[in-house]
GROMACS .gro file of C-alpha atoms in nm:
model
  209
    1MET     CA    1   4.466  -3.768  -1.443
    2ARG     CA    2   4.413  -3.540  -1.589
    3PHE     CA    3   4.096  -3.320  -1.581
    4LEU     CA    4   3.939  -3.107  -1.862
    5HIS     CA    5   3.849  -2.761  -1.759
    6PRO     CA    6   3.702  -2.615  -2.052
    7LYS     CA    7   3.756  -2.242  -2.113
    8TRP     CA    8   3.529  -1.930  -2.073
    9ASN     CA    9   3.535  -1.646  -2.296
   10PRO     CA   10   3.495  -1.375  -2.070
   11HIS     CA   11   3.277  -1.168  -2.376
   12LEU     CA   12   3.051  -1.442  -2.438
   13LEU     CA   13   2.946  -1.518  -2.088
   14ALA     CA   14   2.919  -1.152  -2.032
   15ILE     CA   15   2.661  -1.098  -2.316
   16SER     CA   16   2.455  -1.476  -2.210
   17VAL     CA   17   2.389  -1.274  -1.864
   18ILE     CA   18   2.280  -0.983  -1.982
   19GLU     CA   19   2.071  -1.235  -2.203
   20LEU     CA   20   1.928  -1.424  -1.896
   21CYS     CA   21   1.872  -1.111  -1.756
   22LEU     CA   22   1.669  -0.918  -2.060
   23SER     CA   23   1.435  -1.233  -2.071
   24CYS     CA   24   1.342  -1.248  -1.740
   25LEU     CA   25   1.231  -0.843  -1.737
   26PRO     CA   26   0.887  -0.955  -1.931
   27LEU     CA   27   0.779  -1.217  -1.669
   28ARG     CA   28   0.852  -0.964  -1.425
   29ALA     CA   29   0.621  -0.686  -1.564
   30THR     CA   30   0.362  -0.933  -1.572
   31GLU     CA   31   0.335  -1.073  -1.218
   32THR     CA   32   0.386  -0.709  -1.068
   33SER     CA   33   0.087  -0.522  -1.282
   34ASN     CA   34  -0.157  -0.726  -1.190
   35ARG     CA   35  -0.150  -0.713  -0.893
   36VAL     CA   36  -0.381  -0.467  -0.592
   37VAL     CA   37  -0.149  -0.211  -0.426
   38VAL     CA   38  -0.306  -0.215  -0.033
   39ASP     CA   39  -0.176   0.037   0.219
   40ALA     CA   40  -0.067  -0.163   0.526
   41ALA     CA   41  -0.337   0.120   0.655
   42ASP     CA   42  -0.668   0.013   0.554
   43VAL     CA   43  -0.886  -0.226   0.701
   44ASP     CA   44  -1.190  -0.462   0.498
   45LEU     CA   45  -1.463  -0.357   0.690
   46ALA     CA   46  -1.728  -0.602   0.471
   47LYS     CA   47  -1.569  -0.911   0.629
   48ALA     CA   48  -1.708  -1.110   0.900
   49GLN     CA   49  -1.372  -1.046   1.104
   50SER     CA   50  -1.414  -0.671   1.107
   51GLY     CA   51  -1.835  -0.670   1.190
   52GLY     CA   52  -1.990  -0.682   0.903
   53GLU     CA   53  -2.265  -0.842   0.766
   54ILE     CA   54  -2.456  -0.958   0.456
   55VAL     CA   55  -2.827  -0.798   0.557
   56PHE     CA   56  -2.986  -0.879   0.222
   57VAL     CA   57  -2.899  -1.077  -0.088
   58SER     CA   58  -3.221  -1.092  -0.367
   59SER     CA   59  -3.245  -1.445  -0.414
   60GLY     CA   60  -3.002  -1.781  -0.398
   61GLN     CA   61  -2.929  -1.952  -0.053
   62ARG     CA   62  -2.899  -1.676   0.248
   63LEU     CA   63  -2.725  -1.882   0.457
   64ALA     CA   64  -2.456  -1.942   0.247
   65ALA     CA   65  -2.381  -1.560   0.201
   66PHE     CA   66  -2.140  -1.538   0.479
   67HIS     CA   67  -1.883  -1.676   0.231
   68ALA     CA   68  -1.959  -1.421   0.026
   69THR     CA   69  -1.717  -1.212   0.355
   70ASP     CA   70  -1.524  -1.509   0.524
   71CYS     CA   71  -1.157  -1.373   0.350
   72ASP     CA   72  -1.116  -1.715   0.195
   73ARG     CA   73  -1.186  -1.654  -0.217
   74ARG     CA   74  -1.244  -2.088  -0.208
   75THR     CA   75  -1.579  -2.035  -0.063
   76THR     CA   76  -1.865  -1.859  -0.243
   77PHE     CA   77  -2.257  -1.726  -0.251
   78GLN     CA   78  -2.478  -1.784  -0.557
   79PHE     CA   79  -2.721  -1.619  -0.750
   80PHE     CA   80  -2.998  -1.803  -0.895
   81SER     CA   81  -3.000  -1.792  -1.253
   82SER     CA   82  -3.322  -1.633  -1.286
   83ASP     CA   83  -3.199  -1.343  -1.100
   84PRO     CA   84  -3.115  -1.009  -1.393
   85ARG     CA   85  -3.004  -0.812  -1.088
   86PRO     CA   86  -2.843  -0.993  -0.891
   87THR     CA   87  -2.801  -0.765  -0.572
   88LEU     CA   88  -2.656  -0.841  -0.219
   89ILE     CA   89  -2.607  -0.584   0.073
   90VAL     CA   90  -2.346  -0.538   0.292
   91LYS     CA   91  -2.400  -0.399   0.642
   92LEU     CA   92  -2.072  -0.240   0.860
   93ALA     CA   93  -2.037  -0.259   1.275
   94GLU     CA   94  -2.061   0.032   1.233
   95SER     CA   95  -2.067   0.413   1.001
   96LYS     CA   96  -1.718   0.533   0.870
   97ARG     CA   97  -1.576   0.676   0.597
   98LEU     CA   98  -1.480   0.483   0.332
   99HIS     CA   99  -1.219   0.491   0.005
  100ARG     CA  100  -1.233   0.134  -0.208
  101VAL     CA  101  -1.462  -0.151  -0.267
  102SER     CA  102  -1.310  -0.447  -0.433
  103VAL     CA  103  -1.462  -0.830  -0.522
  104VAL     CA  104  -1.425  -1.124  -0.646
  105VAL     CA  105  -1.621  -1.313  -0.839
  106GLY     CA  106  -1.639  -1.714  -0.969
  107SER     CA  107  -1.823  -1.645  -1.285
  108GLU     CA  108  -1.914  -1.446  -1.612
  109ALA     CA  109  -2.007  -1.081  -1.495
  110GLY     CA  110  -2.146  -0.837  -1.567
  111LYS     CA  111  -2.060  -0.515  -1.422
  112VAL     CA  112  -2.140  -0.445  -1.055
  113ASP     CA  113  -2.298  -0.109  -0.949
  114VAL     CA  114  -2.165   0.001  -0.634
  115TYR     CA  115  -2.398   0.238  -0.392
  116LEU     CA  116  -2.262   0.368  -0.055
  117LEU     CA  117  -2.588   0.473   0.215
  118ASP     CA  118  -2.604   0.483   0.567
  119GLU     CA  119  -2.959   0.389   0.581
  120ILE     CA  120  -3.098   0.155   0.322
  121SER     CA  121  -3.504   0.090   0.252
  122SER     CA  122  -3.680  -0.246   0.280
  123ASP     CA  123  -3.744  -0.230  -0.080
  124PRO     CA  124  -3.424  -0.306  -0.314
  125SER     CA  125  -3.606  -0.209  -0.626
  126ASN     CA  126  -3.573   0.189  -0.530
  127PHE     CA  127  -3.171   0.165  -0.629
  128ASP     CA  128  -3.355   0.139  -1.006
  129LYS     CA  129  -3.446   0.472  -0.932
  130MET     CA  130  -3.056   0.600  -0.765
  131ARG     CA  131  -2.757   0.630  -0.935
  132PRO     CA  132  -2.465   0.495  -0.814
  133LEU     CA  133  -2.121   0.650  -0.685
  134VAL     CA  134  -1.937   0.405  -0.949
  135SER     CA  135  -1.973   0.154  -1.135
  136ILE     CA  136  -1.699  -0.187  -1.241
  137VAL     CA  137  -1.706  -0.330  -1.551
  138ASP     CA  138  -1.550  -0.657  -1.751
  139LEU     CA  139  -1.512  -0.828  -1.427
  140ALA     CA  140  -1.271  -1.157  -1.477
  141ILE     CA  141  -1.356  -1.451  -1.302
  142GLY     CA  142  -1.129  -1.508  -1.005
  143ARG     CA  143  -0.937  -1.221  -1.014
  144GLU     CA  144  -0.986  -0.926  -0.736
  145ALA     CA  145  -1.130  -0.577  -0.947
  146VAL     CA  146  -1.106  -0.251  -0.738
  147VAL     CA  147  -1.207   0.048  -0.765
  148ASP     CA  148  -1.110   0.362  -0.592
  149PHE     CA  149  -1.264   0.737  -0.514
  150ALA     CA  150  -1.323   0.975  -0.259
  151PRO     CA  151  -1.360   0.902   0.103
  152GLN     CA  152  -1.726   0.877   0.130
  153LYS     CA  153  -1.874   0.844   0.505
  154ALA     CA  154  -2.213   0.492   0.457
  155ARG     CA  155  -2.290   0.204   0.666
  156TYR     CA  156  -2.499   0.005   0.388
  157ILE     CA  157  -2.232  -0.135   0.074
  158THR     CA  158  -2.505  -0.184  -0.176
  159LEU     CA  159  -2.370  -0.428  -0.533
  160ARG     CA  160  -2.601  -0.498  -0.789
  161TRP     CA  161  -2.491  -0.651  -1.105
  162THR     CA  162  -2.631  -0.675  -1.452
  163ALA     CA  163  -2.689  -1.020  -1.467
  164LYS     CA  164  -2.477  -1.122  -1.809
  165SER     CA  165  -2.632  -1.389  -1.908
  166ASP     CA  166  -2.988  -1.587  -1.797
  167LEU     CA  167  -2.834  -1.958  -1.832
  168SER     CA  168  -2.559  -1.954  -1.570
  169PRO     CA  169  -2.558  -1.829  -1.164
  170LEU     CA  170  -2.385  -1.516  -1.109
  171VAL     CA  171  -2.091  -1.685  -0.845
  172VAL     CA  172  -1.924  -1.411  -0.577
  173ALA     CA  173  -1.627  -1.531  -0.426
  174GLU     CA  174  -1.502  -1.194  -0.169
  175VAL     CA  175  -1.660  -0.862  -0.110
  176SER     CA  176  -1.435  -0.624   0.063
  177ALA     CA  177  -1.483  -0.255   0.160
  178PHE     CA  178  -1.149  -0.045   0.254
  179SER     CA  179  -1.133   0.257   0.515
  180THR     CA  180  -0.794   0.402   0.616
  181GLY     CA  181  -0.712   0.679   0.884
  182GLY     CA  182  -0.604   0.938   0.582
  183PHE     CA  183  -0.676   0.891   0.174
  184ARG     CA  184  -0.367   0.880   0.016
  185SER     CA  185  -0.477   0.954  -0.401
  186ILE     CA  186  -0.358   0.697  -0.644
  187GLY     CA  187  -0.303   0.774  -1.034
  188SER     CA  188  -0.423   1.082  -1.197
  189GLY     CA  189  -0.852   1.063  -1.159
  190PRO     CA  190  -1.083   0.931  -0.935
  191ASN     CA  191  -1.117   0.615  -0.962
  192ARG     CA  192  -0.824   0.236  -0.991
  193VAL     CA  193  -0.900  -0.077  -1.097
  194GLY     CA  194  -0.644  -0.300  -0.951
  195GLY     CA  195  -0.711  -0.650  -1.190
  196ALA     CA  196  -0.930  -0.727  -1.415
  197GLY     CA  197  -1.207  -0.413  -1.473
  198ARG     CA  198  -1.312  -0.115  -1.480
  199ALA     CA  199  -1.433   0.151  -1.368
  200THR     CA  200  -1.680   0.389  -1.425
  201ALA     CA  201  -1.782   0.689  -1.113
  202ASP     CA  202  -2.074   0.950  -1.161
  203ARG     CA  203  -2.011   1.298  -1.001
  204GLU     CA  204  -2.327   1.289  -0.839
  205ARG     CA  205  -2.522   1.019  -0.674
  206GLU     CA  206  -2.936   1.193  -0.649
  207PRO     CA  207  -3.212   1.015  -0.729
  208ILE     CA  208  -3.360   0.957  -1.133
  209GLU     CA  209  -3.591   1.209  -1.160
   0.00000   0.00000   0.00000
């Protein structure tokens, strides 16, 4: 019995291989464009494993606040829908030089203002009189939004969101604050956003008169 072997045209085979490679390129670009690049030396000091502790939330079930720093995006913390400025404050184990903050939200959210402080007041409304160090806008559900800035020493990280809707509560999946032994500038500007989100920053953080 004779077996039939298909005859391949060498030129046709080469063209097929090239087309296959080119068809894979857009997919690879899509996969890598939303990844957040984290330096191997970076340490997330906001996490409970690093000694970070959530010491204030403006609303919601306070016992569930730790879900925002437990390294698990499947667990979340939810503010009350009536809260116009959802606010969360993380206290680090000690004052450290930070150069990156990131957030992951589980619901539609407006911008989030970031404040880095060595001390905080017992009255959260005092933040209305201060300019944030940086703001992240256009947050996307389930996507990590990252902002880089010049290293600044702080013990407390305050995040204040502007509620996007009076009907649906803000849900926060994860909050992170990174420190490293040395700061490596990324990109041409002072801030970089990985994944979803855009950042805006004030050069000075002074009380608004």
